[in-house]
Tab-separated table of C-alpha atoms in Angstrom:
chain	number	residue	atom	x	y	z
A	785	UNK	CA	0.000	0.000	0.000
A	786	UNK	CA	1.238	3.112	-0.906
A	787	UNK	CA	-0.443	6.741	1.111
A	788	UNK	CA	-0.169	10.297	0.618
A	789	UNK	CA	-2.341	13.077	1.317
A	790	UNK	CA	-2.775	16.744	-0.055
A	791	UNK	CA	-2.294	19.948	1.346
A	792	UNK	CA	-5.855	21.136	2.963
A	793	UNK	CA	-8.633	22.306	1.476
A	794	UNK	CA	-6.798	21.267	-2.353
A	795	UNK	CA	-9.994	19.733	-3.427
A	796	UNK	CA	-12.137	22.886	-3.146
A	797	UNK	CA	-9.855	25.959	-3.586
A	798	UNK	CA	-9.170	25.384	-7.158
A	799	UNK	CA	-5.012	25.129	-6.891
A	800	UNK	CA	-3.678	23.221	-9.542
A	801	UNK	CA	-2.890	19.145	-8.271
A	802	UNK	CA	0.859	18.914	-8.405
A	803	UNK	CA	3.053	17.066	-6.379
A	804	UNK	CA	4.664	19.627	-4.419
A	805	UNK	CA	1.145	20.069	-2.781
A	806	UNK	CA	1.112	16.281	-1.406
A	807	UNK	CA	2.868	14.978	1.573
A	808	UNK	CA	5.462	11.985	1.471
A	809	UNK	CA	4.617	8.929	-0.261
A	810	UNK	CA	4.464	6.526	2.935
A	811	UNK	CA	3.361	2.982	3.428
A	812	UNK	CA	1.744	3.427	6.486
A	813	UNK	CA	-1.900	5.588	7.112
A	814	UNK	CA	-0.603	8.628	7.874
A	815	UNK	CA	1.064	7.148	11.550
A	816	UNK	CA	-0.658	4.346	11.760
A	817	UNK	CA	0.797	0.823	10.613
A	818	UNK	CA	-1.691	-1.864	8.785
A	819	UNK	CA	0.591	-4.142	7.631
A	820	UNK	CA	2.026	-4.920	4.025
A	821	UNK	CA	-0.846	-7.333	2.800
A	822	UNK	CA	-3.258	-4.730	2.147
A	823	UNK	CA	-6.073	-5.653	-0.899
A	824	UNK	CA	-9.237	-4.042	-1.806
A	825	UNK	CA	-8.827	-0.788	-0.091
A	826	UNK	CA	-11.652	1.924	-0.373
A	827	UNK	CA	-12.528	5.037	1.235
A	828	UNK	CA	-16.074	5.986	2.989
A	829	UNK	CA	-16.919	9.171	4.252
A	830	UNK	CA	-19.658	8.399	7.191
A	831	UNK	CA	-22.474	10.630	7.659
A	832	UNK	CA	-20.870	13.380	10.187
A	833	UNK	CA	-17.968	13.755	8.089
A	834	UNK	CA	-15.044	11.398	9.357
A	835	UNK	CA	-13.127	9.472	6.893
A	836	UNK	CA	-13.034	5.718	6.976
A	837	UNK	CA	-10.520	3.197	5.311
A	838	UNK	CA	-12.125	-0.513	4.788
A	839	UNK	CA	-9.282	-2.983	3.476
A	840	UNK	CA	-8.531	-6.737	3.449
A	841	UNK	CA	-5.325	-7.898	5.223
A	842	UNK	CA	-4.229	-11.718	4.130
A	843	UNK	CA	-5.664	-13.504	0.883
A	844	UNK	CA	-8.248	-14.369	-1.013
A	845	UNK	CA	-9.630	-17.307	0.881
A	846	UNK	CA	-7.608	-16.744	4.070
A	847	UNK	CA	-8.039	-12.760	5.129
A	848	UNK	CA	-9.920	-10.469	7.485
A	849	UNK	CA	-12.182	-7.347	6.767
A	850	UNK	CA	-10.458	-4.549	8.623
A	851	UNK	CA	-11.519	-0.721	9.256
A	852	UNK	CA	-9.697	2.524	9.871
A	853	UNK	CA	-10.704	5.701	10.839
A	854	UNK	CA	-9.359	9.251	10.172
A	855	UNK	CA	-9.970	11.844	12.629
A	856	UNK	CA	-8.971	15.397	13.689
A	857	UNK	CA	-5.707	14.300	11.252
A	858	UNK	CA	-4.748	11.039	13.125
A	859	UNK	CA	-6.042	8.126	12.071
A	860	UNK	CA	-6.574	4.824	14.258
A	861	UNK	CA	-7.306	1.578	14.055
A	862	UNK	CA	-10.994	0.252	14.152
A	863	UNK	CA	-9.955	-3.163	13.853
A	864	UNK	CA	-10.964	-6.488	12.346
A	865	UNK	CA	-14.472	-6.973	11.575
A	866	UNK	CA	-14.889	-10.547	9.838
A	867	UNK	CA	-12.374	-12.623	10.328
A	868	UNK	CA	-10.591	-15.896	8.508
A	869	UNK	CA	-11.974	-18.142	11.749
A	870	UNK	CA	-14.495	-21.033	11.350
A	871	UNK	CA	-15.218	-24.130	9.737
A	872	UNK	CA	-17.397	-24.628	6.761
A	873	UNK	CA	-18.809	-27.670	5.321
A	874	UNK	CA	-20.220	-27.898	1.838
A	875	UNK	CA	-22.838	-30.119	0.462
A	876	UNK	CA	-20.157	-32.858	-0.398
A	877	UNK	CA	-19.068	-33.108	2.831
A	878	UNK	CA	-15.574	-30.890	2.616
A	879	UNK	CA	-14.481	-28.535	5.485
A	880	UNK	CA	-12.689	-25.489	5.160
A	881	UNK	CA	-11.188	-23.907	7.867
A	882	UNK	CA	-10.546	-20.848	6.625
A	883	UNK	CA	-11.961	-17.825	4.217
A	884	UNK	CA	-12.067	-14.391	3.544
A	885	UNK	CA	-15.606	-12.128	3.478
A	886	UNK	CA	-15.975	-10.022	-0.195
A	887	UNK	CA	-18.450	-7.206	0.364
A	888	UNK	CA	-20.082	-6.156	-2.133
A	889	UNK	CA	-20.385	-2.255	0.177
A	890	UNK	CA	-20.054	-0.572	2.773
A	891	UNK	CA	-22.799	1.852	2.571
A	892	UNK	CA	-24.068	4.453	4.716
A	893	UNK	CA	-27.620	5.683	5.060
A	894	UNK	CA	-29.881	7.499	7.792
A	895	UNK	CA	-26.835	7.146	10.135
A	896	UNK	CA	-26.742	3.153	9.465
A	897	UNK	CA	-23.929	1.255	8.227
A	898	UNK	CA	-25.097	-1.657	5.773
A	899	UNK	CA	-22.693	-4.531	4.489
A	900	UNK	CA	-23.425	-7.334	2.088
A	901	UNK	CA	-21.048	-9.984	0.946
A	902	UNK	CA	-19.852	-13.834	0.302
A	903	UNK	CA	-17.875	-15.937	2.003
A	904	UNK	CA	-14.736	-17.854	-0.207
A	905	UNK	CA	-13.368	-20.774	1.256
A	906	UNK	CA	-9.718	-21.621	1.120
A	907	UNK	CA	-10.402	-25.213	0.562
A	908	UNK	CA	-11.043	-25.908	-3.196
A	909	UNK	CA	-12.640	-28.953	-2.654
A	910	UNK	CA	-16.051	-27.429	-1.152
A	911	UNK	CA	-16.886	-26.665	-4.902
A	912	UNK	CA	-18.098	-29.488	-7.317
A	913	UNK	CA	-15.594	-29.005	-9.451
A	914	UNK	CA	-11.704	-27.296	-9.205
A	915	UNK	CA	-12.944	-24.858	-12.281
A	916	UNK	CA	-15.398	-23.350	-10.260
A	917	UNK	CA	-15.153	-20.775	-7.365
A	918	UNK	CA	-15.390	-20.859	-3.696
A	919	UNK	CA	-17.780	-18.104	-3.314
A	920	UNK	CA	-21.041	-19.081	-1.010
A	921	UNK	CA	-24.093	-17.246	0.652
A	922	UNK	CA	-25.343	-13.688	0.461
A	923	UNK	CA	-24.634	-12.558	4.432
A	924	UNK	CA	-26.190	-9.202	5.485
A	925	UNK	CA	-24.938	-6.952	8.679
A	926	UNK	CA	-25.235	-3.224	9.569
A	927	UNK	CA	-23.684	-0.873	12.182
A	928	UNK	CA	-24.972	1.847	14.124
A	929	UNK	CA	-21.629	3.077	16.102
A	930	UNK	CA	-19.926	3.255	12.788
A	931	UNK	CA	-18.342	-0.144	12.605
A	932	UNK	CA	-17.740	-1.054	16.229
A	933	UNK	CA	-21.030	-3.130	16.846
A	934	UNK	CA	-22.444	-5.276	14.465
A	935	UNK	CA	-26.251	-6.636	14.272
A	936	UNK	CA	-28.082	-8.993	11.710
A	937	UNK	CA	-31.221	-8.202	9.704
A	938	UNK	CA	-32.882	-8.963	12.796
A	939	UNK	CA	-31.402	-6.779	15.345
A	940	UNK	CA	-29.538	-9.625	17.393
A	941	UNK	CA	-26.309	-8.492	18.440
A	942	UNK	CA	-23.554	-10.345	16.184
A	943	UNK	CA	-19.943	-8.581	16.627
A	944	UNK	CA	-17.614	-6.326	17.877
A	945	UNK	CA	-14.745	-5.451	15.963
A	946	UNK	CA	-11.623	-6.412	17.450
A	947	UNK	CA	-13.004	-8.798	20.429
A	948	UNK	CA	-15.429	-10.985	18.769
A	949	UNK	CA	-15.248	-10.024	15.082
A	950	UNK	CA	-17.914	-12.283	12.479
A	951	UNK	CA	-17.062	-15.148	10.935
A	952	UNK	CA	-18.658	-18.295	9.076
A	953	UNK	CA	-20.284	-19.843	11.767
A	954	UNK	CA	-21.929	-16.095	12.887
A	955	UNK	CA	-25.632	-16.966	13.494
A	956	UNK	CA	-27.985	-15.138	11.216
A	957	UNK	CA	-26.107	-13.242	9.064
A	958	UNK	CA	-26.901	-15.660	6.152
A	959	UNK	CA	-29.967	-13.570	4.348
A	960	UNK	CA	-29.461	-16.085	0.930
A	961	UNK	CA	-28.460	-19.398	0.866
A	962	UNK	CA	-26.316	-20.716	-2.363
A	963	UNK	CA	-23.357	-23.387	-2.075
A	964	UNK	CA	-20.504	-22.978	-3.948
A	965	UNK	CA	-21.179	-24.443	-6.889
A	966	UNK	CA	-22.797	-21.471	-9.053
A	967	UNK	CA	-20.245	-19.330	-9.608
A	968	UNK	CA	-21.520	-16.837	-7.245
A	969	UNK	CA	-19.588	-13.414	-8.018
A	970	UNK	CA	-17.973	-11.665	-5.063
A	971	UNK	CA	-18.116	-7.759	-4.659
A	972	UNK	CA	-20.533	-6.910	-7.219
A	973	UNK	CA	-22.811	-4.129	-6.171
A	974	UNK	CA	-25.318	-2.836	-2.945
A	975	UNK	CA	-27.357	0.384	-2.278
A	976	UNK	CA	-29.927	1.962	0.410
A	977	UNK	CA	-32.801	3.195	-0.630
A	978	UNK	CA	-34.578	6.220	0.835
A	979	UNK	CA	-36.413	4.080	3.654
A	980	UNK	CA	-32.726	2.485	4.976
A	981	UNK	CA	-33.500	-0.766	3.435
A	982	UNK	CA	-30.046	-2.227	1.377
A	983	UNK	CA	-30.485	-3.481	-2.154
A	984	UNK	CA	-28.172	-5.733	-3.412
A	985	UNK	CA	-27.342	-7.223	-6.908
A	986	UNK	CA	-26.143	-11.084	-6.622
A	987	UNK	CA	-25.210	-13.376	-10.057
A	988	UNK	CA	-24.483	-16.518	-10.599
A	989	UNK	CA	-25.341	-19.826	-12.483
A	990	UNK	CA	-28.504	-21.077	-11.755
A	991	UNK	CA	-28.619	-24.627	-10.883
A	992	UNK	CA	-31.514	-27.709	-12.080
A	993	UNK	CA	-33.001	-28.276	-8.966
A	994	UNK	CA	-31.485	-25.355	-7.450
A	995	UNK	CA	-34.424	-24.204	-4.386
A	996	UNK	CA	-34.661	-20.206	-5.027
A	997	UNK	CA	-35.162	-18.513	-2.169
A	998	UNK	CA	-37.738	-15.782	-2.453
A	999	UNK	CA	-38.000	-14.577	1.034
A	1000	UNK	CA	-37.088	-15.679	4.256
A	1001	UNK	CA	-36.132	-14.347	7.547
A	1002	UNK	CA	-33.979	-15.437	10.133
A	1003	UNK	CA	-36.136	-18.921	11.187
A	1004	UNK	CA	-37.711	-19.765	8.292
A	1005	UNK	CA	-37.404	-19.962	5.060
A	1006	UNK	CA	-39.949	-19.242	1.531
A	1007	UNK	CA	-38.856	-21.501	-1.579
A	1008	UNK	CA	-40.401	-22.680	-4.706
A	1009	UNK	CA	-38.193	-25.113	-7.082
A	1010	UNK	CA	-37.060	-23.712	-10.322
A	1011	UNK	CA	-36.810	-25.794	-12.895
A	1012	UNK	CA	-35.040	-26.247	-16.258
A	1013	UNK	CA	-31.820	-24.605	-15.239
A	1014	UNK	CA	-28.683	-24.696	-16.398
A	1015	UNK	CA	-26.453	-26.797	-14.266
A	1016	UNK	CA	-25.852	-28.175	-10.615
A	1017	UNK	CA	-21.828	-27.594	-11.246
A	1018	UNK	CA	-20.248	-24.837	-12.696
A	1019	UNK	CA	-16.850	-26.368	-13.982
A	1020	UNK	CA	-15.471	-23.517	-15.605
A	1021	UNK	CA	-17.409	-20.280	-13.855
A	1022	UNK	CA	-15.734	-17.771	-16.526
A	1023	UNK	CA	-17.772	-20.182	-19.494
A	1024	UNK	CA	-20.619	-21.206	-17.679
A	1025	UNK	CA	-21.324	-17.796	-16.705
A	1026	UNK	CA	-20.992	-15.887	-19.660
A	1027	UNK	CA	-23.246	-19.433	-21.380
A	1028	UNK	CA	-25.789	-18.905	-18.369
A	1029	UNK	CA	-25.338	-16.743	-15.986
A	1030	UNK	CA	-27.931	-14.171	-14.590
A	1031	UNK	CA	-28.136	-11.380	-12.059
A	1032	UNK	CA	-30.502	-11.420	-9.385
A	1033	UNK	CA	-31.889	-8.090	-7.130
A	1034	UNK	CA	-31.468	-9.418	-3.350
A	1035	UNK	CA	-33.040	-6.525	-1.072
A	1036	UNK	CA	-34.330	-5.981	2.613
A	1037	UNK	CA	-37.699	-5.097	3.931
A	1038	UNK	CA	-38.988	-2.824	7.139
A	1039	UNK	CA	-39.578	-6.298	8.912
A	1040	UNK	CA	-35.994	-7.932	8.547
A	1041	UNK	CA	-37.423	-10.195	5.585
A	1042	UNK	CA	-35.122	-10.242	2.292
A	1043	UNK	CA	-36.791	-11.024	-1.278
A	1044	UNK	CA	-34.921	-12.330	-4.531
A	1045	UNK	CA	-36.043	-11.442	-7.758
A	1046	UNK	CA	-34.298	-12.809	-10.709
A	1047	UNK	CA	-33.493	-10.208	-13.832
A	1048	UNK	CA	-35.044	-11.612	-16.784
A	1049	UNK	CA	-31.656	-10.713	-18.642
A	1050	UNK	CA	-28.672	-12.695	-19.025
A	1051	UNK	CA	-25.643	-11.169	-17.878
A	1052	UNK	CA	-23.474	-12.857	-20.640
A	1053	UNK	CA	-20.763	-12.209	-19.204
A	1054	UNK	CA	-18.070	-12.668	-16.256
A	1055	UNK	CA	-18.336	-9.655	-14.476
A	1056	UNK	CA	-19.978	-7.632	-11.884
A	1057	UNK	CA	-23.259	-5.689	-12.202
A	1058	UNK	CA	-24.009	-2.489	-10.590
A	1059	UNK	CA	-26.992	-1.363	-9.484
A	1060	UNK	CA	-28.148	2.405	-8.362
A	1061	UNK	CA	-31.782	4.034	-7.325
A	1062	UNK	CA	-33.048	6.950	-8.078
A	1063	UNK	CA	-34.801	9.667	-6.065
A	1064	UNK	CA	-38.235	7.588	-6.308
A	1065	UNK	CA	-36.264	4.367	-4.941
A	1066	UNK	CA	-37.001	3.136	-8.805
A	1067	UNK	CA	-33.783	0.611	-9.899
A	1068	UNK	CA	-31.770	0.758	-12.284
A	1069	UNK	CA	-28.949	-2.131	-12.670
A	1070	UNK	CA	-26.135	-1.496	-15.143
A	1071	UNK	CA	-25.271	-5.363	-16.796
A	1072	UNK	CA	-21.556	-6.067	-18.189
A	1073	UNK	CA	-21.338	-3.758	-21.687
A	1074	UNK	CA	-23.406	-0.931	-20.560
A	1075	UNK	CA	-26.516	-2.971	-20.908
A	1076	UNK	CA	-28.780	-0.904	-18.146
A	1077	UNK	CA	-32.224	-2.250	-16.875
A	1078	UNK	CA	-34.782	-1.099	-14.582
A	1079	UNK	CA	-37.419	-1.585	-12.869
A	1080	UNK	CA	-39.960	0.156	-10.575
A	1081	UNK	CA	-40.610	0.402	-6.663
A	1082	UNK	CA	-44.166	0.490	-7.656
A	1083	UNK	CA	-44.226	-2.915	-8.406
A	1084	UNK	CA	-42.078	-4.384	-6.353
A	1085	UNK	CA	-39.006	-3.876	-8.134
A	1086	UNK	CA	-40.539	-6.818	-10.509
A	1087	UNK	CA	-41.079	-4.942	-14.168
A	1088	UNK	CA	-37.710	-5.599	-14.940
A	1089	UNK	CA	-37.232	-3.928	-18.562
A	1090	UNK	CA	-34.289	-3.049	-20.994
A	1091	UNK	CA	-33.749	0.713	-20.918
A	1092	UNK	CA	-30.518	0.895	-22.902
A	1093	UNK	CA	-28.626	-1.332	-24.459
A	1094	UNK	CA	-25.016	-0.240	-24.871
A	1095	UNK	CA	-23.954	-3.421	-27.314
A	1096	UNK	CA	-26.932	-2.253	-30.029
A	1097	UNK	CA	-25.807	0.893	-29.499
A	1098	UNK	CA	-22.114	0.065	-30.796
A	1099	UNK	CA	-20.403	1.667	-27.043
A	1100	UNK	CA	-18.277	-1.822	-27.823
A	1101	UNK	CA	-17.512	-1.643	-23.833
A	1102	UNK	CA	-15.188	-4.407	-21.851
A	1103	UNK	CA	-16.841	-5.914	-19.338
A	1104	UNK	CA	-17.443	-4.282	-16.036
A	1105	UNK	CA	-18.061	-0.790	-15.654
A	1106	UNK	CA	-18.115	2.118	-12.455
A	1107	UNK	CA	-20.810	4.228	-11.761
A	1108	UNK	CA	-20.978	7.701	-9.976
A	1109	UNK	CA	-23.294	6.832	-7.077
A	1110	UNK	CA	-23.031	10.385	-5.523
A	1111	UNK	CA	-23.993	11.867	-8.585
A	1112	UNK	CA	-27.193	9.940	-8.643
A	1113	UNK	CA	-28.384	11.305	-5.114
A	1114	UNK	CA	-27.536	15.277	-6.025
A	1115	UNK	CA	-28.467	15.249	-9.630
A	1116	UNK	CA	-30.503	12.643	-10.939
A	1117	UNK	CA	-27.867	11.558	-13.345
A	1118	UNK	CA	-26.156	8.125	-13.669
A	1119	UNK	CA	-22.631	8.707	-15.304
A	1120	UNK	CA	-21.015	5.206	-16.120
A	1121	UNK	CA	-17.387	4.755	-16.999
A	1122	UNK	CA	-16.529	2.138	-19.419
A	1123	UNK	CA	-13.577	1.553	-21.250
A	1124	UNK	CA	-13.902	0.150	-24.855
A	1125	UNK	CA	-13.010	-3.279	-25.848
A	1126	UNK	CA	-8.991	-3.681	-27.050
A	1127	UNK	CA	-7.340	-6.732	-28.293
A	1128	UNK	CA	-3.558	-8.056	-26.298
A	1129	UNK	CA	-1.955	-5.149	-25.156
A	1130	UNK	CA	-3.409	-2.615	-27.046
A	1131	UNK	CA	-4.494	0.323	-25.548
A	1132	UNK	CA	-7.687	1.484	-25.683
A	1133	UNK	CA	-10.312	4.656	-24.497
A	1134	UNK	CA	-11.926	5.230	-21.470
A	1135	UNK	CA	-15.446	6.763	-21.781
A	1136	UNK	CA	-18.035	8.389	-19.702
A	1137	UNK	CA	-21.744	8.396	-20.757
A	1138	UNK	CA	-24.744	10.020	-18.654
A	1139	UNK	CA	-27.906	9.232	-18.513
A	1140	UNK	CA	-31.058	11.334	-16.228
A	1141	UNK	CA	-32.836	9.192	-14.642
A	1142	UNK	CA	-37.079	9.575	-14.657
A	1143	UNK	CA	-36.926	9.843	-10.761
């Protein structure tokens, strides 16, 4: 990891960004030492205006969630909030005795801290197949001290960073059930809609006699049996889920209960989704290649429709794209950056398209 700040105020006062206006490049936050392992780093700004660091220390299947926080120009450690601790056992009978948690957020909203995210598992052999991925469950936890505490959908108590940090065996965290042999994506996408409720976009390969999970809470569980899928095994999850893939819209209700609702669209792709609301709580999800579909809170987020499709239009975008989330909330517009599709090392642009949304 590699730090540096500016000068203050260098964002606002419209000086010129050159170097001489940023500290030292350091490898430590400011003073404070995290270690050398440091993946998946992103900064939050909570809602009275401190700055927060949210990082992985270890590896992908073997690593714990950790947050920082910057305040009156020291920043301090947090601490570990999901940890590498646990055993899982998959369907086939394999442990694993260590992960790491992907979020797909860490979103604040009405003074609440939401997380989503999927467990991997270090041992390969809890997947059907060694093509496939480790990824498994959708878990759900928020924070009302900014991080500290930790509570499921239903209010239990569930963690403290530091002391008694989550982990796989955390009761009632699990808000969608899905072993890991689906090619579940990690980090793909979450919001909060105006209410406080989180919205998140899960995707993976649906399986034959895969149960899906329409709505449950933490005792019981809804299901109905889909049938005619693609596979019970993903053994190559970058084929099978560009062949059949799809994204689903995972999201939370005033009473703790969480609904799925699978977008009739195929991703066709590898990659991520992302999915924003606008000032109406409508959704709008924005599928691999600018494809961008949407659908309304007035039906309950179920009219799922194609609103723009960036392939017919000729954008010829790679993959995953970003969107400006904060733009959304003060404007109404949903800027995407894409970069267009290149062949070996070539180089190639990166774009930016808006769109308003009807909100």
């Amino acid at each position: 990891m590699f730090y540096t700040s500016s000068e203050a105020g260098l964002a606002t006062n419209g000086a010129s960004w050159v170097a001489s206006r940023f500290g030292a490049i350091t490898t430590t936050l400011g003073t404070l030492n995290i270690g050398t392992t440091i993946t998946y780093p992103q900064f939050v700004v909570t809602p009275d205006n401190l700055l927060q660091f949210v990082y992985r220390t270890g590896v992908s299947g073997n690593g714990a969630t950790q947050l920082a926080e910057y305040n009156d120009g020291v920043w301090t450690n947090v601490g570990s909030w999901a940890s590498a601790s646990g055993t899982y056992t998959s369907p086939n009978g394999v442990t694993s005795s260590a992960r790491n948690l992907y979020i797909h957020g860490f979103t604040y909203r009405l003074n609440r801290l939401h997380v989503t995210g999927t467990w991997r598992e270090q041992a390969g052999g809890v997947s059907c197949s060694s093509g496939g991925l480790t990824n498994h469950d959708t878990t759900y936890f928020y924070s009302d001290d900014k991080g500290r505490t930790w509570h499921n959908s239903a209010g239990t108590s569930v963690g403290t960073s530091v002391s008694s940090p989550m982990n796989v065996n955390t009761a009632g965290i699990i808000v969608d059930q899905l072993d890991a042999d689906h090619g579940l994506m990690n980090q793909e996408s979450q919001v909060v809609d105006s209410s406080g409720q989180i919205h998140a976009i899960i995707s993976y390969v649906p399986g034959m006699s895969c149960l899906y999970q329409i709505a449950h809470n933490l005792e019981s569980y809804v299901t109905s049996s889909l049938s005619g899928r693609f596979t019970q095994c993903v053994t190559n999850y970058e084929a099978d889920r560009i062949a059949h893939g799809f994204a689903f819209h995972l999201y939370r209700s005033s009473n703790g209960t969480f609904t799925k609702f699978e977008i009739p669209f195929p991703i066709n792709a590898v990659g991520r989704s992302q999915i924003v609301l606008d000032s109406e709580d409508n959704a709008y999800v924005v599928l691999p290649f600018v494809r961008i579909v949407t659908a309304s809170k007035s039906s309950g987020w179920t009219d799922w429709t194609l609103a723009f499709d960036g392939v017919a239009a000729g954008l010829n975008a790679f993959g995953e794209v970003t969107v400006d989330r904060a733009r959304v909330i003060s404007s109404g517009v949903l800027s995407v950056l894409y970069q267009v599709t290149s062949t070996g090392t070539t180089p190639s642009a990166v774009q930016l398209i808006d769109f308003g949304l009807n909100g």
